Amino acid sequence: NAGVMQNPRHLVRRRGQEARLRCSPMKGHSHVYWYRQLPEEGLKFMVYLQKENIIDESGMPKERFSAEFPKEGPSILRIQQVVRGDSAAYFCASSPRDSTRETQYFGPGTRLLVL
Amino acid sequence: GDSVTQMEGPVTLSEEAFLTINCTYTATGYPSLFWYVQYPGEGLQLLLKATKADDKGSNKGFEATYRKETTSFHLEKGSVQVSDSAVYFCALTQGRGGADGLTFGKGTHLIIQP
């Protein structure tokens, strides 16, 4: 029973390039969450998606960042025109259904380094 | 808004010592509370959780009790091992009408020396 999968595990980009981070939720999970962890900081919520819907994007930066979770395939977090401040670990989590009590299961993260 | 405050680290203990990592929260309503653990270079793993007041979550010798009167969820373990060295995160979620994002504390780095 595979857990949450993220790829790539490490990504290096130069300033101005685009970064695409992928997340495949656990089997049977239809809710996906993205978090960002800056060095020496806790995780900050970015966005919550269900299949083909963005439910809550209150933590997403207003510019350059977007996320999707299509009917088929993984969820994608896209960062356009990356800057050095985007260097961080990006974690994806998934949960099976609507519930305040449902546990979120985390992937291993993608560590983005912007040169 | 909601917030979680954890004790600053790093916390350094000797093997077999008693562990307490303090966590307090600010939230409206009745959040669910969690402790997650992160080992170097890995993602977060759920350690334990509690969903209502006076609930006690426990796993692998770790315990935490949901105290609504003090808005706390302190993590404890009676005898730590070197393998417990990791970063521990306290978190909450409100789930207004559905599951939503977790609010995390900044994390406490625990170092256990042999």
mmCIF file of C-alpha atoms in Angstrom:
data_model
loop_
_atom_site.group_PDB
_atom_site.id
_atom_site.type_symbol
_atom_site.label_atom_id
_atom_site.label_comp_id
_atom_site.label_asym_id
_atom_site.label_seq_id
_atom_site.Cartn_x
_atom_site.Cartn_y
_atom_site.Cartn_z
ATOM 1 C CA ASN A 1 0.000 0.000 0.000
ATOM 2 C CA ALA A 2 2.015 2.920 -1.316
ATOM 3 C CA GLY A 3 2.028 6.119 0.660
ATOM 4 C CA VAL A 4 1.933 9.652 -0.666
ATOM 5 C CA MET A 5 4.411 9.989 -3.518
ATOM 6 C CA GLN A 6 6.190 13.179 -4.465
ATOM 7 C CA ASN A 7 8.593 13.865 -7.267
ATOM 8 C CA PRO A 8 11.135 14.992 -7.809
ATOM 9 C CA ARG A 9 12.678 14.673 -4.367
ATOM 10 C CA HIS A 10 15.191 17.391 -5.182
ATOM 11 C CA LEU A 11 14.859 20.144 -7.765
ATOM 12 C CA VAL A 12 17.365 22.820 -8.709
ATOM 13 C CA ARG A 13 16.262 25.823 -10.735
ATOM 14 C CA ARG A 14 17.834 29.111 -11.752
ATOM 15 C CA ARG A 15 16.071 32.366 -11.045
ATOM 16 C CA GLY A 16 13.314 33.009 -13.575
ATOM 17 C CA GLN A 17 12.716 29.354 -14.454
ATOM 18 C CA GLU A 18 9.583 27.372 -13.703
ATOM 19 C CA ALA A 19 9.296 24.649 -11.069
ATOM 20 C CA ARG A 20 6.722 21.844 -11.254
ATOM 21 C CA LEU A 21 6.211 19.666 -8.222
ATOM 22 C CA ARG A 22 4.077 16.539 -8.394
ATOM 23 C CA CYS A 23 2.105 14.718 -5.749
ATOM 24 C CA SER A 24 0.266 11.411 -6.017
ATOM 25 C CA PRO A 25 -2.031 10.895 -3.020
ATOM 26 C CA MET A 26 -2.505 7.603 -1.263
ATOM 27 C CA LYS A 27 -4.850 5.180 -2.972
ATOM 28 C CA GLY A 28 -8.441 6.051 -2.186
ATOM 29 C CA HIS A 29 -7.612 9.597 -1.069
ATOM 30 C CA SER A 30 -9.334 12.426 -2.892
ATOM 31 C CA HIS A 31 -8.108 15.389 -0.832
ATOM 32 C CA VAL A 32 -4.682 16.923 -1.316
ATOM 33 C CA TYR A 33 -2.903 19.627 0.674
ATOM 34 C CA TRP A 34 0.327 21.479 -0.096
ATOM 35 C CA TYR A 35 2.612 22.942 2.583
ATOM 36 C CA ARG A 36 5.860 24.877 2.441
ATOM 37 C CA GLN A 37 8.634 24.551 4.989
ATOM 38 C CA LEU A 38 11.218 27.298 5.034
ATOM 39 C CA PRO A 39 14.569 26.647 6.752
ATOM 40 C CA GLU A 40 14.240 26.488 10.537
ATOM 41 C CA GLU A 41 10.485 27.049 10.287
ATOM 42 C CA GLY A 42 7.378 24.960 10.703
ATOM 43 C CA LEU A 43 5.157 24.008 7.823
ATOM 44 C CA LYS A 44 2.821 26.630 6.395
ATOM 45 C CA PHE A 45 -0.411 25.626 4.694
ATOM 46 C CA MET A 46 -0.640 26.722 1.083
ATOM 47 C CA VAL A 47 -3.625 25.130 -0.630
ATOM 48 C CA TYR A 48 -6.263 22.418 -0.273
ATOM 49 C CA LEU A 49 -7.669 20.685 -3.340
ATOM 50 C CA GLN A 50 -10.134 18.002 -4.235
ATOM 51 C CA LYS A 51 -10.369 16.439 -7.663
ATOM 52 C CA GLU A 52 -10.757 19.293 -10.189
ATOM 53 C CA ASN A 53 -11.500 21.829 -7.438
ATOM 54 C CA ILE A 54 -9.500 24.263 -5.344
ATOM 55 C CA ILE A 55 -11.212 24.356 -1.949
ATOM 56 C CA ASP A 56 -8.966 26.711 0.015
ATOM 57 C CA GLU A 57 -5.996 28.632 -1.367
ATOM 58 C CA SER A 58 -5.709 31.117 1.466
ATOM 59 C CA GLY A 59 -2.039 30.250 2.019
ATOM 60 C CA MET A 60 -0.905 30.591 -1.586
ATOM 61 C CA PRO A 61 1.172 33.599 -2.606
ATOM 62 C CA LYS A 62 -0.909 35.831 -4.864
ATOM 63 C CA GLU A 63 1.500 35.718 -7.776
ATOM 64 C CA ARG A 64 3.558 33.056 -9.562
ATOM 65 C CA PHE A 65 2.101 30.102 -7.612
ATOM 66 C CA SER A 66 -0.696 27.851 -8.833
ATOM 67 C CA ALA A 67 -1.969 24.371 -8.041
ATOM 68 C CA GLU A 68 -4.215 21.844 -9.703
ATOM 69 C CA PHE A 69 -5.545 18.359 -9.053
ATOM 70 C CA PRO A 70 -6.963 17.016 -12.304
ATOM 71 C CA LYS A 71 -9.448 14.206 -12.662
ATOM 72 C CA GLU A 72 -6.642 11.935 -13.810
ATOM 73 C CA GLY A 73 -3.043 12.122 -12.681
ATOM 74 C CA PRO A 74 -1.145 13.740 -9.843
ATOM 75 C CA SER A 75 -1.630 17.086 -8.199
ATOM 76 C CA ILE A 76 0.776 19.736 -9.494
ATOM 77 C CA LEU A 77 2.189 22.743 -7.660
ATOM 78 C CA ARG A 78 3.600 25.158 -10.188
ATOM 79 C CA ILE A 79 5.913 28.052 -9.417
ATOM 80 C CA GLN A 80 6.615 30.432 -12.273
ATOM 81 C CA GLN A 81 9.677 32.694 -12.494
ATOM 82 C CA VAL A 82 11.232 31.305 -9.335
ATOM 83 C CA VAL A 83 13.216 33.547 -6.987
ATOM 84 C CA ARG A 84 15.749 32.615 -4.308
ATOM 85 C CA GLY A 85 13.107 33.080 -1.597
ATOM 86 C CA ASP A 86 11.162 30.156 -3.076
ATOM 87 C CA SER A 87 13.914 27.774 -1.911
ATOM 88 C CA ALA A 88 12.193 25.512 0.591
ATOM 89 C CA ALA A 89 10.857 22.027 1.148
ATOM 90 C CA TYR A 90 7.386 21.542 -0.287
ATOM 91 C CA PHE A 91 5.274 18.813 1.248
ATOM 92 C CA CYS A 92 2.100 17.272 -0.014
ATOM 93 C CA ALA A 93 -0.412 15.492 2.206
ATOM 94 C CA SER A 94 -3.579 13.572 1.452
ATOM 95 C CA SER A 95 -6.671 12.461 3.342
ATOM 96 C CA PRO A 96 -9.550 10.207 2.354
ATOM 97 C CA ARG A 97 -12.696 12.257 2.930
ATOM 98 C CA ASP A 98 -14.344 15.274 4.409
ATOM 99 C CA SER A 99 -13.878 15.305 8.145
ATOM 100 C CA THR A 100 -12.393 17.579 10.698
ATOM 101 C CA ARG A 101 -10.923 14.539 12.375
ATOM 102 C CA GLU A 102 -9.302 12.910 9.398
ATOM 103 C CA THR A 103 -5.563 12.471 9.541
ATOM 104 C CA GLN A 104 -3.393 13.907 6.800
ATOM 105 C CA TYR A 105 -0.657 11.640 5.486
ATOM 106 C CA PHE A 106 2.489 13.353 4.276
ATOM 107 C CA GLY A 107 4.797 12.630 1.405
ATOM 108 C CA PRO A 108 8.618 12.814 1.636
ATOM 109 C CA GLY A 109 8.697 16.318 0.190
ATOM 110 C CA THR A 110 10.400 18.070 -2.702
ATOM 111 C CA ARG A 111 13.377 20.202 -1.793
ATOM 112 C CA LEU A 112 13.598 23.128 -4.171
ATOM 113 C CA LEU A 113 16.820 25.072 -4.486
ATOM 114 C CA VAL A 114 16.835 28.257 -6.536
ATOM 115 C CA LEU A 115 20.271 29.413 -7.639
ATOM 116 C CA GLY B 1 -6.421 33.371 13.502
ATOM 117 C CA ASP B 2 -5.408 30.003 14.818
ATOM 118 C CA SER B 3 -1.887 29.518 16.128
ATOM 119 C CA VAL B 4 0.317 26.921 17.810
ATOM 120 C CA THR B 5 3.228 27.698 20.122
ATOM 121 C CA GLN B 6 5.905 25.157 20.984
ATOM 122 C CA MET B 7 8.881 25.351 23.275
ATOM 123 C CA GLU B 8 12.050 26.455 21.540
ATOM 124 C CA GLY B 9 14.736 23.919 20.825
ATOM 125 C CA PRO B 10 17.029 22.220 20.552
ATOM 126 C CA VAL B 11 16.198 20.062 23.528
ATOM 127 C CA THR B 12 19.093 17.797 24.504
ATOM 128 C CA LEU B 13 18.547 14.851 26.829
ATOM 129 C CA SER B 14 20.375 11.729 27.861
ATOM 130 C CA GLU B 15 19.024 8.329 26.939
ATOM 131 C CA GLU B 16 16.300 7.081 29.334
ATOM 132 C CA ALA B 17 15.480 10.606 30.522
ATOM 133 C CA PHE B 18 11.896 11.858 30.846
ATOM 134 C CA LEU B 19 10.699 14.048 28.001
ATOM 135 C CA THR B 20 8.203 16.887 27.942
ATOM 136 C CA ILE B 21 7.697 19.152 24.927
ATOM 137 C CA ASN B 22 5.212 21.916 25.636
ATOM 138 C CA CYS B 23 2.541 22.925 23.140
ATOM 139 C CA THR B 24 -0.216 25.503 23.564
ATOM 140 C CA TYR B 25 -2.721 26.667 21.017
ATOM 141 C CA THR B 26 -5.099 29.489 20.199
ATOM 142 C CA ALA B 27 -8.201 28.549 18.265
ATOM 143 C CA THR B 28 -11.917 29.139 18.086
ATOM 144 C CA GLY B 29 -14.237 26.200 18.431
ATOM 145 C CA TYR B 30 -13.014 22.685 19.055
ATOM 146 C CA PRO B 31 -9.942 21.856 16.995
ATOM 147 C CA SER B 32 -8.340 18.450 16.599
ATOM 148 C CA LEU B 33 -4.773 18.312 17.871
ATOM 149 C CA PHE B 34 -1.805 16.393 16.489
ATOM 150 C CA TRP B 35 1.854 15.651 17.063
ATOM 151 C CA TYR B 36 3.941 14.909 13.982
ATOM 152 C CA VAL B 37 7.584 13.789 13.902
ATOM 153 C CA GLN B 38 10.107 14.532 11.155
ATOM 154 C CA TYR B 39 13.342 12.572 10.824
ATOM 155 C CA PRO B 40 16.233 14.140 8.889
ATOM 156 C CA GLY B 41 15.542 14.385 5.163
ATOM 157 C CA GLU B 42 12.082 12.853 5.451
ATOM 158 C CA GLY B 43 8.457 13.935 5.476
ATOM 159 C CA LEU B 44 6.235 14.196 8.512
ATOM 160 C CA GLN B 45 4.822 11.139 10.204
ATOM 161 C CA LEU B 46 1.790 11.272 12.450
ATOM 162 C CA LEU B 47 2.831 10.394 15.988
ATOM 163 C CA LEU B 48 -0.494 10.774 17.813
ATOM 164 C CA LYS B 49 -3.702 12.775 17.822
ATOM 165 C CA ALA B 50 -6.680 13.775 19.973
ATOM 166 C CA THR B 51 -10.001 14.998 18.685
ATOM 167 C CA LYS B 52 -11.810 16.264 21.801
ATOM 168 C CA ALA B 53 -11.162 17.619 25.267
ATOM 169 C CA ASP B 54 -9.602 15.182 27.775
ATOM 170 C CA ASP B 55 -8.729 12.706 25.012
ATOM 171 C CA LYS B 56 -5.277 11.157 25.393
ATOM 172 C CA GLY B 57 -3.349 10.250 22.272
ATOM 173 C CA SER B 58 -0.574 7.679 22.598
ATOM 174 C CA ASN B 59 1.878 5.866 20.346
ATOM 175 C CA LYS B 60 5.358 4.327 20.695
ATOM 176 C CA GLY B 61 5.561 5.338 24.352
ATOM 177 C CA PHE B 62 4.629 8.966 23.636
ATOM 178 C CA GLU B 63 1.497 10.507 25.157
ATOM 179 C CA ALA B 64 -0.346 13.827 24.993
ATOM 180 C CA THR B 65 -3.624 14.893 26.603
ATOM 181 C CA TYR B 66 -5.992 17.459 25.077
ATOM 182 C CA ARG B 67 -6.477 20.069 27.832
ATOM 183 C CA LYS B 68 -9.126 22.562 26.831
ATOM 184 C CA GLU B 69 -8.945 24.524 30.088
ATOM 185 C CA THR B 70 -5.253 25.299 29.549
ATOM 186 C CA THR B 71 -5.373 25.077 25.715
ATOM 187 C CA SER B 72 -2.429 22.702 25.814
ATOM 188 C CA PHE B 73 -1.326 19.421 24.264
ATOM 189 C CA HIS B 74 2.068 18.669 25.826
ATOM 190 C CA LEU B 75 4.025 15.691 24.507
ATOM 191 C CA GLU B 76 5.570 13.311 27.067
ATOM 192 C CA LYS B 77 7.627 10.140 27.082
ATOM 193 C CA GLY B 78 8.871 8.332 30.145
ATOM 194 C CA SER B 79 12.198 7.065 28.794
ATOM 195 C CA VAL B 80 13.650 8.415 25.558
ATOM 196 C CA GLN B 81 15.958 6.559 23.177
ATOM 197 C CA VAL B 82 18.613 7.777 20.767
ATOM 198 C CA SER B 83 16.261 6.817 17.936
ATOM 199 C CA ASP B 84 13.756 9.425 19.166
ATOM 200 C CA SER B 85 16.075 12.194 17.954
ATOM 201 C CA ALA B 86 14.020 14.178 15.433
ATOM 202 C CA VAL B 87 11.992 17.354 15.030
ATOM 203 C CA TYR B 88 8.542 17.280 16.648
ATOM 204 C CA PHE B 89 5.667 19.438 15.426
ATOM 205 C CA CYS B 90 2.459 20.216 17.252
ATOM 206 C CA ALA B 91 -0.487 21.035 14.968
ATOM 207 C CA LEU B 92 -4.211 21.674 14.913
ATOM 208 C CA THR B 93 -7.007 21.678 12.385
ATOM 209 C CA GLN B 94 -10.438 23.226 12.573
ATOM 210 C CA GLY B 95 -12.147 21.737 9.548
ATOM 211 C CA ARG B 96 -14.909 24.249 8.969
ATOM 212 C CA GLY B 97 -17.432 22.056 7.248
ATOM 213 C CA GLY B 98 -14.702 19.778 5.954
ATOM 214 C CA ALA B 99 -11.067 18.858 6.295
ATOM 215 C CA ASP B 100 -8.763 21.822 5.929
ATOM 216 C CA GLY B 101 -5.155 22.776 6.346
ATOM 217 C CA LEU B 102 -3.161 22.082 9.470
ATOM 218 C CA THR B 103 -1.697 24.934 11.504
ATOM 219 C CA PHE B 104 1.751 23.972 12.747
ATOM 220 C CA GLY B 105 4.046 25.151 15.476
ATOM 221 C CA LYS B 106 7.642 25.922 14.509
ATOM 222 C CA GLY B 107 8.889 22.552 15.650
ATOM 223 C CA THR B 108 11.135 21.381 18.487
ATOM 224 C CA HIS B 109 14.418 19.702 17.636
ATOM 225 C CA LEU B 110 15.065 16.850 20.082
ATOM 226 C CA ILE B 111 18.557 15.424 20.497
ATOM 227 C CA ILE B 112 19.057 12.289 22.591
ATOM 228 C CA GLN B 113 22.613 11.483 23.621
ATOM 229 C CA PRO B 114 23.725 7.946 24.494
#
